[in-house]
XYZ file of C-alpha atoms in Angstrom:
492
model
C 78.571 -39.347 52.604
C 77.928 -42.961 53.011
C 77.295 -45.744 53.758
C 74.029 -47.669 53.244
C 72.152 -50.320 55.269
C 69.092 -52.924 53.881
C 66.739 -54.893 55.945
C 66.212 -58.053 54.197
C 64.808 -60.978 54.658
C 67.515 -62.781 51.977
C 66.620 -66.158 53.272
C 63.004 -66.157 53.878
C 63.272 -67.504 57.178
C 60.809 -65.002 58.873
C 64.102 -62.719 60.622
C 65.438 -60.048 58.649
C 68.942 -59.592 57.913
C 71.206 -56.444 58.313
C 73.146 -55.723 54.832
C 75.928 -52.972 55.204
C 77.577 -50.773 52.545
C 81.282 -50.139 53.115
C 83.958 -47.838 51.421
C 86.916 -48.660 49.816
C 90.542 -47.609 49.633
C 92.159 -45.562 46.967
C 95.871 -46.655 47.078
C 96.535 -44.150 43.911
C 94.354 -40.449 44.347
C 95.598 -39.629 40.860
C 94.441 -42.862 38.815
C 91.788 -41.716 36.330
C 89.389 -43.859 36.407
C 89.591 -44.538 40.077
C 90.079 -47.727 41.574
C 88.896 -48.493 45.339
C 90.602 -51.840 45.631
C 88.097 -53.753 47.792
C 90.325 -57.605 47.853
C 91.026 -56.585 51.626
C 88.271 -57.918 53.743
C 88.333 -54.328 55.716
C 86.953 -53.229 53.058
C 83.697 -55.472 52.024
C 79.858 -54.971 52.057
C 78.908 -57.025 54.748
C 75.476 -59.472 55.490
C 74.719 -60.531 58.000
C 72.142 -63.512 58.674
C 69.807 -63.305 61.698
C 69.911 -66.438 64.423
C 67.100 -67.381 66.170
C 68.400 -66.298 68.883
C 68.367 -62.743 67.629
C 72.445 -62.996 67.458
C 73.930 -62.082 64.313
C 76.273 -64.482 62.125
C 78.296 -62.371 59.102
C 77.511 -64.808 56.222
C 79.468 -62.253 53.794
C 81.792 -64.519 52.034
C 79.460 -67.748 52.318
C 76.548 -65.675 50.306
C 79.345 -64.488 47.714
C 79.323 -60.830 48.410
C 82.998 -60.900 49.303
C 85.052 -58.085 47.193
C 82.654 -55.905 46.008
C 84.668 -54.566 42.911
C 86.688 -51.215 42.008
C 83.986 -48.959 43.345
C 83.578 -46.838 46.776
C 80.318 -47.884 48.373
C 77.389 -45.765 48.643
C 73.613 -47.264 49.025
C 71.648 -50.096 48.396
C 68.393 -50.830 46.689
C 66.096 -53.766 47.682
C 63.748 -55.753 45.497
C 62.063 -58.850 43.622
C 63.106 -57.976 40.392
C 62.714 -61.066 38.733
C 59.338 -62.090 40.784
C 61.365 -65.383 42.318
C 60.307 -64.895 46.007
C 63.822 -63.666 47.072
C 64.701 -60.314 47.369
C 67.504 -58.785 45.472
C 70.121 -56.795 46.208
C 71.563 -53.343 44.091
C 74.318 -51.669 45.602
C 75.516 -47.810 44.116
C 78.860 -46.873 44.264
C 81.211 -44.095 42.934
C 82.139 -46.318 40.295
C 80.810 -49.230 39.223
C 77.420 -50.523 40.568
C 76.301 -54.083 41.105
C 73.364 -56.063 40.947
C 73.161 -59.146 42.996
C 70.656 -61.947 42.181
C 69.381 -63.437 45.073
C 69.521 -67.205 44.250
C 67.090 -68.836 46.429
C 70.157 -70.888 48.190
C 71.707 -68.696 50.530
C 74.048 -66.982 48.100
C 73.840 -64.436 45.387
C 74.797 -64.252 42.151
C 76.396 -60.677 40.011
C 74.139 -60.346 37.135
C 75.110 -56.738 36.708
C 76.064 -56.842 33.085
C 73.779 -59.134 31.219
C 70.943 -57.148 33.194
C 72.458 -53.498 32.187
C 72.580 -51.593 35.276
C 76.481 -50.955 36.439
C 75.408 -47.311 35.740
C 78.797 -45.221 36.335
C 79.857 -41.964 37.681
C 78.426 -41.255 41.532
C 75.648 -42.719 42.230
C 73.910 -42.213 45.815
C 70.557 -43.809 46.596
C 68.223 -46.166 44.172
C 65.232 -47.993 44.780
C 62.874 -49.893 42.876
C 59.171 -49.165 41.792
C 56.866 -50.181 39.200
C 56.903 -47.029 37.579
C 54.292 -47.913 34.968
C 52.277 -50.968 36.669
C 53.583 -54.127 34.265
C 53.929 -56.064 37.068
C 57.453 -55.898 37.076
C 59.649 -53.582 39.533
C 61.536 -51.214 37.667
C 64.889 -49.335 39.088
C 65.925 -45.667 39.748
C 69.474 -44.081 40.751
C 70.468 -41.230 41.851
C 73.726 -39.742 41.124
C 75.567 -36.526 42.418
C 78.053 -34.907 40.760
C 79.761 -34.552 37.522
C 83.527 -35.419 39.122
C 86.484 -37.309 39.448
C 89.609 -37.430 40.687
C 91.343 -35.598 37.790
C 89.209 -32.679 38.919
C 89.548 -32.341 42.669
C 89.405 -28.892 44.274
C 91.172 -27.982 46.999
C 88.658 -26.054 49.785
C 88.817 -24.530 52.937
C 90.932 -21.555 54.229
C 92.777 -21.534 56.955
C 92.037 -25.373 56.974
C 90.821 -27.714 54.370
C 87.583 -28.717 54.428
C 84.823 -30.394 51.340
C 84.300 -28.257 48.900
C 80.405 -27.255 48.578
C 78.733 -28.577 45.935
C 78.238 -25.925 44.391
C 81.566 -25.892 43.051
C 80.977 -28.795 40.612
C 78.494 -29.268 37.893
C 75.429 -32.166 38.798
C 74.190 -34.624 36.562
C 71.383 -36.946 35.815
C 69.561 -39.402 37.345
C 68.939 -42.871 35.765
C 65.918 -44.607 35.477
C 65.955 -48.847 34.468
C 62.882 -50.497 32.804
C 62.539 -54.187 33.748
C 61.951 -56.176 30.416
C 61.156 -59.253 32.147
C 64.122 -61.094 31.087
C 66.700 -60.442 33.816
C 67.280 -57.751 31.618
C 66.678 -54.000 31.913
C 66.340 -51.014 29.413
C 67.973 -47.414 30.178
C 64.496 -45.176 29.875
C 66.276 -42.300 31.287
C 66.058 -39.945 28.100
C 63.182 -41.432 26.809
C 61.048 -41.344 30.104
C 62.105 -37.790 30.634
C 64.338 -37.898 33.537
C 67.305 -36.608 32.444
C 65.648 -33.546 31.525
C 66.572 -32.148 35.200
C 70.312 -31.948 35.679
C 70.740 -32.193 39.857
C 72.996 -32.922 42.955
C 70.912 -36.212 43.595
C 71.302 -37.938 47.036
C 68.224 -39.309 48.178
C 64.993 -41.166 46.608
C 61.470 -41.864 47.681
C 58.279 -42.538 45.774
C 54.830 -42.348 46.346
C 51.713 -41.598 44.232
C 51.158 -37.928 45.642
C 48.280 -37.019 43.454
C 46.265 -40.623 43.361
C 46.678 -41.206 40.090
C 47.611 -44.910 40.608
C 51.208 -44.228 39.272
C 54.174 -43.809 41.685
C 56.058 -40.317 41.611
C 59.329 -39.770 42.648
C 60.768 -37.332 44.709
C 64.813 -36.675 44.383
C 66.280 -34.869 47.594
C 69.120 -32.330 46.162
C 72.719 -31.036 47.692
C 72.379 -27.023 47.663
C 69.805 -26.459 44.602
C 66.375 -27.116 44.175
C 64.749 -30.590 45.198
C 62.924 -32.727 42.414
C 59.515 -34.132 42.111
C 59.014 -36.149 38.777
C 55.386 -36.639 38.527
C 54.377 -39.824 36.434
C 52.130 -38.862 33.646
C 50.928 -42.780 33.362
C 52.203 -42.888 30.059
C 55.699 -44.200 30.497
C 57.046 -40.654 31.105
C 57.957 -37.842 33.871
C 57.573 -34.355 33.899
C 59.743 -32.526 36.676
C 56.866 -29.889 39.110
C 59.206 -29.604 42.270
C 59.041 -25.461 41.782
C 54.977 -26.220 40.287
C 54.219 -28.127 43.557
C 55.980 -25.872 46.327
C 58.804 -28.793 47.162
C 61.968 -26.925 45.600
C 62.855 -24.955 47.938
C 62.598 -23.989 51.327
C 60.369 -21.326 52.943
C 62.373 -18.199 52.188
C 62.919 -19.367 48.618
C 66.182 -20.304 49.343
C 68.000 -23.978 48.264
C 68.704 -26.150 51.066
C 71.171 -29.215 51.386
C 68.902 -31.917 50.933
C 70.310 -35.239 52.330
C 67.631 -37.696 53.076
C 63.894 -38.028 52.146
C 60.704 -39.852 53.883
C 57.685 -39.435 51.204
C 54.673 -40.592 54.073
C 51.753 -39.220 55.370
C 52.353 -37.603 58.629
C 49.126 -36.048 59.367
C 46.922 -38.813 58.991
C 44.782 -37.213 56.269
C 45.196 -39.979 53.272
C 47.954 -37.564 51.596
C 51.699 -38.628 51.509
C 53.732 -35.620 52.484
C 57.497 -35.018 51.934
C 60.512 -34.655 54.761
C 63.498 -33.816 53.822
C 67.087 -33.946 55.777
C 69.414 -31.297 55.525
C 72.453 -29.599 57.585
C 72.190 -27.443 60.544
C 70.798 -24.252 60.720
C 68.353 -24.912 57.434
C 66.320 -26.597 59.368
C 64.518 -30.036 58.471
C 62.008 -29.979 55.801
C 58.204 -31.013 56.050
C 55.827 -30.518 52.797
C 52.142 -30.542 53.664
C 50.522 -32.230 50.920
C 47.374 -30.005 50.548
C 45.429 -32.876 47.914
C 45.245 -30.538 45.100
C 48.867 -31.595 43.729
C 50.426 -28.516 45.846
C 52.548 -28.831 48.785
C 52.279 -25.993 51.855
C 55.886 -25.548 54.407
C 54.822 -26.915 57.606
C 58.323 -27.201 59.510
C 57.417 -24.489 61.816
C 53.430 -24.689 61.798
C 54.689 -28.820 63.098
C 57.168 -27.444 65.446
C 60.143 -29.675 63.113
C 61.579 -26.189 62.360
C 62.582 -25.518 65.938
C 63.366 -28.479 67.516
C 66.002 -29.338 64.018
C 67.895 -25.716 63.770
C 71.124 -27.275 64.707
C 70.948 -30.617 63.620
C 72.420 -32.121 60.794
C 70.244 -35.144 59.619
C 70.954 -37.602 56.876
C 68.815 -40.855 56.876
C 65.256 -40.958 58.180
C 61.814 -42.492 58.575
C 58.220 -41.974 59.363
C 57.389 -44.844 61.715
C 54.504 -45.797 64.097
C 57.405 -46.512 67.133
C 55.017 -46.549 70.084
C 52.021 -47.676 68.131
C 49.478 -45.012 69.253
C 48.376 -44.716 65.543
C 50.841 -41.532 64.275
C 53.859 -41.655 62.366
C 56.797 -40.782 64.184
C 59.795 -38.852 62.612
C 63.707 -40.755 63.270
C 66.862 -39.230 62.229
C 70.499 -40.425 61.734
C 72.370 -37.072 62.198
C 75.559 -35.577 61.925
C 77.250 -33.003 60.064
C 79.203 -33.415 56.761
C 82.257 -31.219 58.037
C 84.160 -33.306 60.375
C 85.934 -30.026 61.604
C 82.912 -27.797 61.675
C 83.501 -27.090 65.506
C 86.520 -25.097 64.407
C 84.696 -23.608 61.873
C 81.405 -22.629 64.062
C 81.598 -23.529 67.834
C 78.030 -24.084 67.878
C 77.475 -26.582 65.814
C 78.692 -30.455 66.413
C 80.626 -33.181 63.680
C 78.529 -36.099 65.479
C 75.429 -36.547 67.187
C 73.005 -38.968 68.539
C 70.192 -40.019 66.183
C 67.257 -37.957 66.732
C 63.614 -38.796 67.483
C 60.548 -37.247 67.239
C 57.261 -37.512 68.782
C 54.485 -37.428 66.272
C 51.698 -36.001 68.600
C 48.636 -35.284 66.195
C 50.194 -33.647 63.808
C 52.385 -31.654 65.860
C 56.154 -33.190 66.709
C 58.193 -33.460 70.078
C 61.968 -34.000 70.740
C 61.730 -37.665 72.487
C 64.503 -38.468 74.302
C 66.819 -41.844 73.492
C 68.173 -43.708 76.233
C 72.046 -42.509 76.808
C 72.937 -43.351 72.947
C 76.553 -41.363 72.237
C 76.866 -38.916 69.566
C 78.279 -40.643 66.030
C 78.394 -39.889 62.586
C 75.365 -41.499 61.518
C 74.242 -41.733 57.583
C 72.053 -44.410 56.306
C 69.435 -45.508 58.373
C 67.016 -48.725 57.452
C 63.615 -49.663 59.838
C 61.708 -52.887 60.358
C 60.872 -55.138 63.005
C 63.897 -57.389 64.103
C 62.544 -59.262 66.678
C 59.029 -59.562 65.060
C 57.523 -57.575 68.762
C 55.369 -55.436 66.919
C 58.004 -52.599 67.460
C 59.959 -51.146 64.802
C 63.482 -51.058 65.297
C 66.424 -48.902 63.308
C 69.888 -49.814 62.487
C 72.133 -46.759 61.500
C 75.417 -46.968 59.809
C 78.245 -44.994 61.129
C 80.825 -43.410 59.223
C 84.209 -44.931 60.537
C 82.610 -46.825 63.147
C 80.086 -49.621 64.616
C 76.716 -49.356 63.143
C 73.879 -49.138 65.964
C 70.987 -51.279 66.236
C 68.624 -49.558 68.149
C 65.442 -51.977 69.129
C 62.021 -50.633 69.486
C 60.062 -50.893 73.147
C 56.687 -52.639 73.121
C 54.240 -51.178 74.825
C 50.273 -52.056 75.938
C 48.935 -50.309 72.478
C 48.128 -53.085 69.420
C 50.058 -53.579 66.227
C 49.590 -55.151 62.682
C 52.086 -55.874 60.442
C 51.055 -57.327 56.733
C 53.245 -58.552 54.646
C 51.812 -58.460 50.982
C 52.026 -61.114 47.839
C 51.298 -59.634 44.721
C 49.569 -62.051 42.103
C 49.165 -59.157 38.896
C 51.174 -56.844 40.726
C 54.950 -57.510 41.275
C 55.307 -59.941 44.710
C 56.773 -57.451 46.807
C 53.529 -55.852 46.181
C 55.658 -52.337 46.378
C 53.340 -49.580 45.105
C 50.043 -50.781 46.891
C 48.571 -48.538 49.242
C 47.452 -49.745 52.408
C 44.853 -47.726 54.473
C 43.680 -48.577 58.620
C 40.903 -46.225 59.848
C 42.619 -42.929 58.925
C 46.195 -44.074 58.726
C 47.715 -45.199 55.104
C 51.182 -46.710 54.045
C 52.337 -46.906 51.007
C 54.491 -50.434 50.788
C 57.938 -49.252 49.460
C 61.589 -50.299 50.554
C 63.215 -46.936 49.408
C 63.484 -43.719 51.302
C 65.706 -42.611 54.011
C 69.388 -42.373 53.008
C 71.066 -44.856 50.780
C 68.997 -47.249 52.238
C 66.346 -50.018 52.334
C 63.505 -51.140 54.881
C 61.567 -53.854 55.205
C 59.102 -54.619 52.942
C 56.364 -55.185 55.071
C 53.545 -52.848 56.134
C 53.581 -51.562 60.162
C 50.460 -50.345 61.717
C 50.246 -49.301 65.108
C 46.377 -49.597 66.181
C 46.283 -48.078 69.770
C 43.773 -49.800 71.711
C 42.274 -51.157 68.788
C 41.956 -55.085 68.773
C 40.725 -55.685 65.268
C 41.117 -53.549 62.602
C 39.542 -53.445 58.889
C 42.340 -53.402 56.163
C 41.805 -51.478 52.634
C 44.621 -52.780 50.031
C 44.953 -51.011 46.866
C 47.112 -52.708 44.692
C 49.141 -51.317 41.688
C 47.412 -53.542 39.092
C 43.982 -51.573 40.791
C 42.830 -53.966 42.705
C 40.851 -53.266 45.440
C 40.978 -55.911 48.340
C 38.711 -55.408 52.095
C 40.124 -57.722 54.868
C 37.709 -57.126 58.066
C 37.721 -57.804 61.669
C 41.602 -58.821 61.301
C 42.661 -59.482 64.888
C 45.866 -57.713 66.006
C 49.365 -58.020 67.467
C 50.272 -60.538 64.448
C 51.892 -60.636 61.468
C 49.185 -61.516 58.567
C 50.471 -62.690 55.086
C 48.132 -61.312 52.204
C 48.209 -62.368 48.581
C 46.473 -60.277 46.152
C 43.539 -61.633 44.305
C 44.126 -63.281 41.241
């Protein structure tokens, strides 16, 4: 199932940074709690600090993220949480999680205990978000399964294989409220999350209905998916069934994986994709702007062009910059003998990409890349060309950084300050002519993106930018000339 990747500027030297999650090793499978001793270097989160050069120098033990503890590594989370100008680093794990305080000096700093988040159990994805607009970004986890070792099934006849998940009981998610302190508060009972028991793996947020509070969508393993909608008063209510984004569109569960939560269509509505294994199909939720969602995988063409793929991490980026969100995909399926199970289907695959033509999607073809187990996926602009490039992590092997092409059509990207709002400005909504982003590092798979906002503007040269801002302000920025990147601080 894992691992994660972050794009991170950690050093605020203008490059972003590739951040890997790694695994661990179990030297004793019966040990109860289990430990994943992570002392061996093999077996450490790695960061790695971007050259000028575009090389890439691992900084891992020089930045203190050597070790890792007792847990087996999952995701990773990215965010200001303390409003320092750094971004900060929370990685999940089946154990244990950590949070890492970016110190402004090149290293980092485990704060995970006097700040209150080492969670416990499985957790998969988290992200932060400013759930109720204080100014201060707040985190969510999601976990999986109610498991460990002590109750391991054995699957599979005439071979072993994973047991579905179905055969274990799920559990809550968790949701952190920053207290402005370095501290946080568990709010998961109290805000109302834990009223929905699930098989959580991946996160996204977005403010569906445009009440100026982020939702939160949580992508489920083989039961229904979750939308918490934020009632602006500190609490959720769970509408996933009430909305038309449980299930898929014969009323069947699916194996959600990975979630984007981004307007496709260009219509000032973020919609929902969701991941899944092959022959379910990938998911695409219309949203229709009356706080219902309609199936559009087949009316998009997704449905067809997905059947046998199994797709994990994923994004809706501008890649060519004609002014449509594009749809990328790390794939592979979770069975690593699932030829010998069905001979149609494949264990690893290349990463997937598809054409966002108008609303309607095209397999795009990706220059002689070899079929691997790809999981997390995290998208920004490495080389600051205006093109957004991915880097996938691979499960047992290399992780691929695949660079974006430039091209003759114009590009903005913005990276936002907040003043009232929290600095990473995550939450704001961003709108170009009929194209809006909503600034967020969570989505995909247990995994991060960059901060900043991409815009691809065609053969647009200027372009007149509407922020809105989580504290609700509203800022114009006309006649902005493109192919730059454009810092802008909220008004005080």
């Amino acid at each position: 199932m894992g691992g994660g990747v972050a794009l991170l500027d950690y050093n605020n030297d203008g490059l972003l940074d590739i951040f890997l999650v790694n695994g661990g090793n179990l030297e004793d499978p019966q040990a109860v709690p289990a430990d994943f001793r992570r002392g061996d270097p093999a077996y450490w989160n790695r960061l790695y600090r971007q050259n000028r050069d575009g090389s890439f120098t691992d900084v891992t033990a020089a930045a203190g993220l050597s070790h890792a503890g007792n847990g087996y590594g999952m995701g990773v989370a990215v965010g200001d949480y303390n409003d320092d100008g750094f971004p900060d680093l929370y990685v999940t794990n089946y154990g244990r999680n950590i949070l890492y305080r970016n110190n402004g000096d090149g290293t980092f700093a485990d704060v995970t205990e006097e700040a209150g988040v080492s969670a416990g159990g499985w957790s998969v994805s988290a992200g932060f978000l400013d759930y109720d607009n204080d100014g201060r970004l707040d985190l969510f986890v999601s976990r999986y399964l109610d498991y460990d070792l002590s109750r391991n099934l054995l699957c599979g006849t005439p071979f072993r294989s994973y047991c579905r998940p179905d055969k274990y009981e799920g559990t809550t998610n968790l949701l952190y409220h920053n207290e402005g302190s370095g501290h946080f508060r568990d709010v998961s009972v109290k805000s109302g999350i834990t009223s929905a028991r699930g098989k959580g793996m991946g996160v996204a947020f977005n403010d569906y209905d445009g009440d100026g509070f982020p939702d939160i969508f949580v992508s489920n393993d083989l039961m229904e998916q979750f939308l918490f909608h934020n009632k602006g008063d500190g609490t959720f209510e769970e509408r996933a069934l009430e909305a038309g984004v449980a299930l898929s569109d014969d009323g069947k569960p699916f194996s959600g994986m990975g979630v984007a939560f981004a307007d496709y269509d260009n219509d000032g509505l973020p919609d929902i994709t969701v991941t899944d294994l092959a022959l379910e199909k990938y998911i695409l939720y219309r949203n229709d702007g009356d706080g219902h969602f309609s199936y559009a995988s087949n009316a998009t063409g997704l449905a067809g062009l997905t059947a046998r793929s199994s797709g994990w991490g994923l994004g809706l980026h501008d890649f060519d910059n004609d002014g449509w969100k594009d749809l990328f995909v790390a794939q592979s399926h979770v069975l690593d003998n699932v030829e010998r199970i069905n001979s149609a289907l494949q264990y690893r695959e290349p990463p997937g990409l598809y054409r966002n033509l108008a609303g309607k999607f095209e397999k795009s073809a990706l220059a002689s890349l070899p079929p691997v187990a790809g999981r997390g996926v995290a998208f920004g602009d490495l080389n600051n060309d205006g093109a957004i490039d991915a880097v996938v992590a691979v499960l047992g092997g290399r992780p691929m950084i695949l660079r974006g092409s430039a091209n003759r059509n114009h590009w903005l990207i913005l990276k936002l300050i907040g003043s009232r709002s929290n600095r990473d400005g995550q939450g704001a909504k961003v709108r170009i002519g009929k194209q809006s982003v909503y600034v967020t590092t969570a989505g995909s798979y247990l995994s991060a993106s960059d901060s900043r906002v991409h815009f691809g503007l065609a053969r647009d040269s200027h372009a007149a930018i509407e922020i809105l801002w989580p504290s609700g302000t509203r800022q114009i920025l006309n006649d902005v000339a493109a192919d730059r990147i454009v810092t802008v601080k909220e008004p005080q």
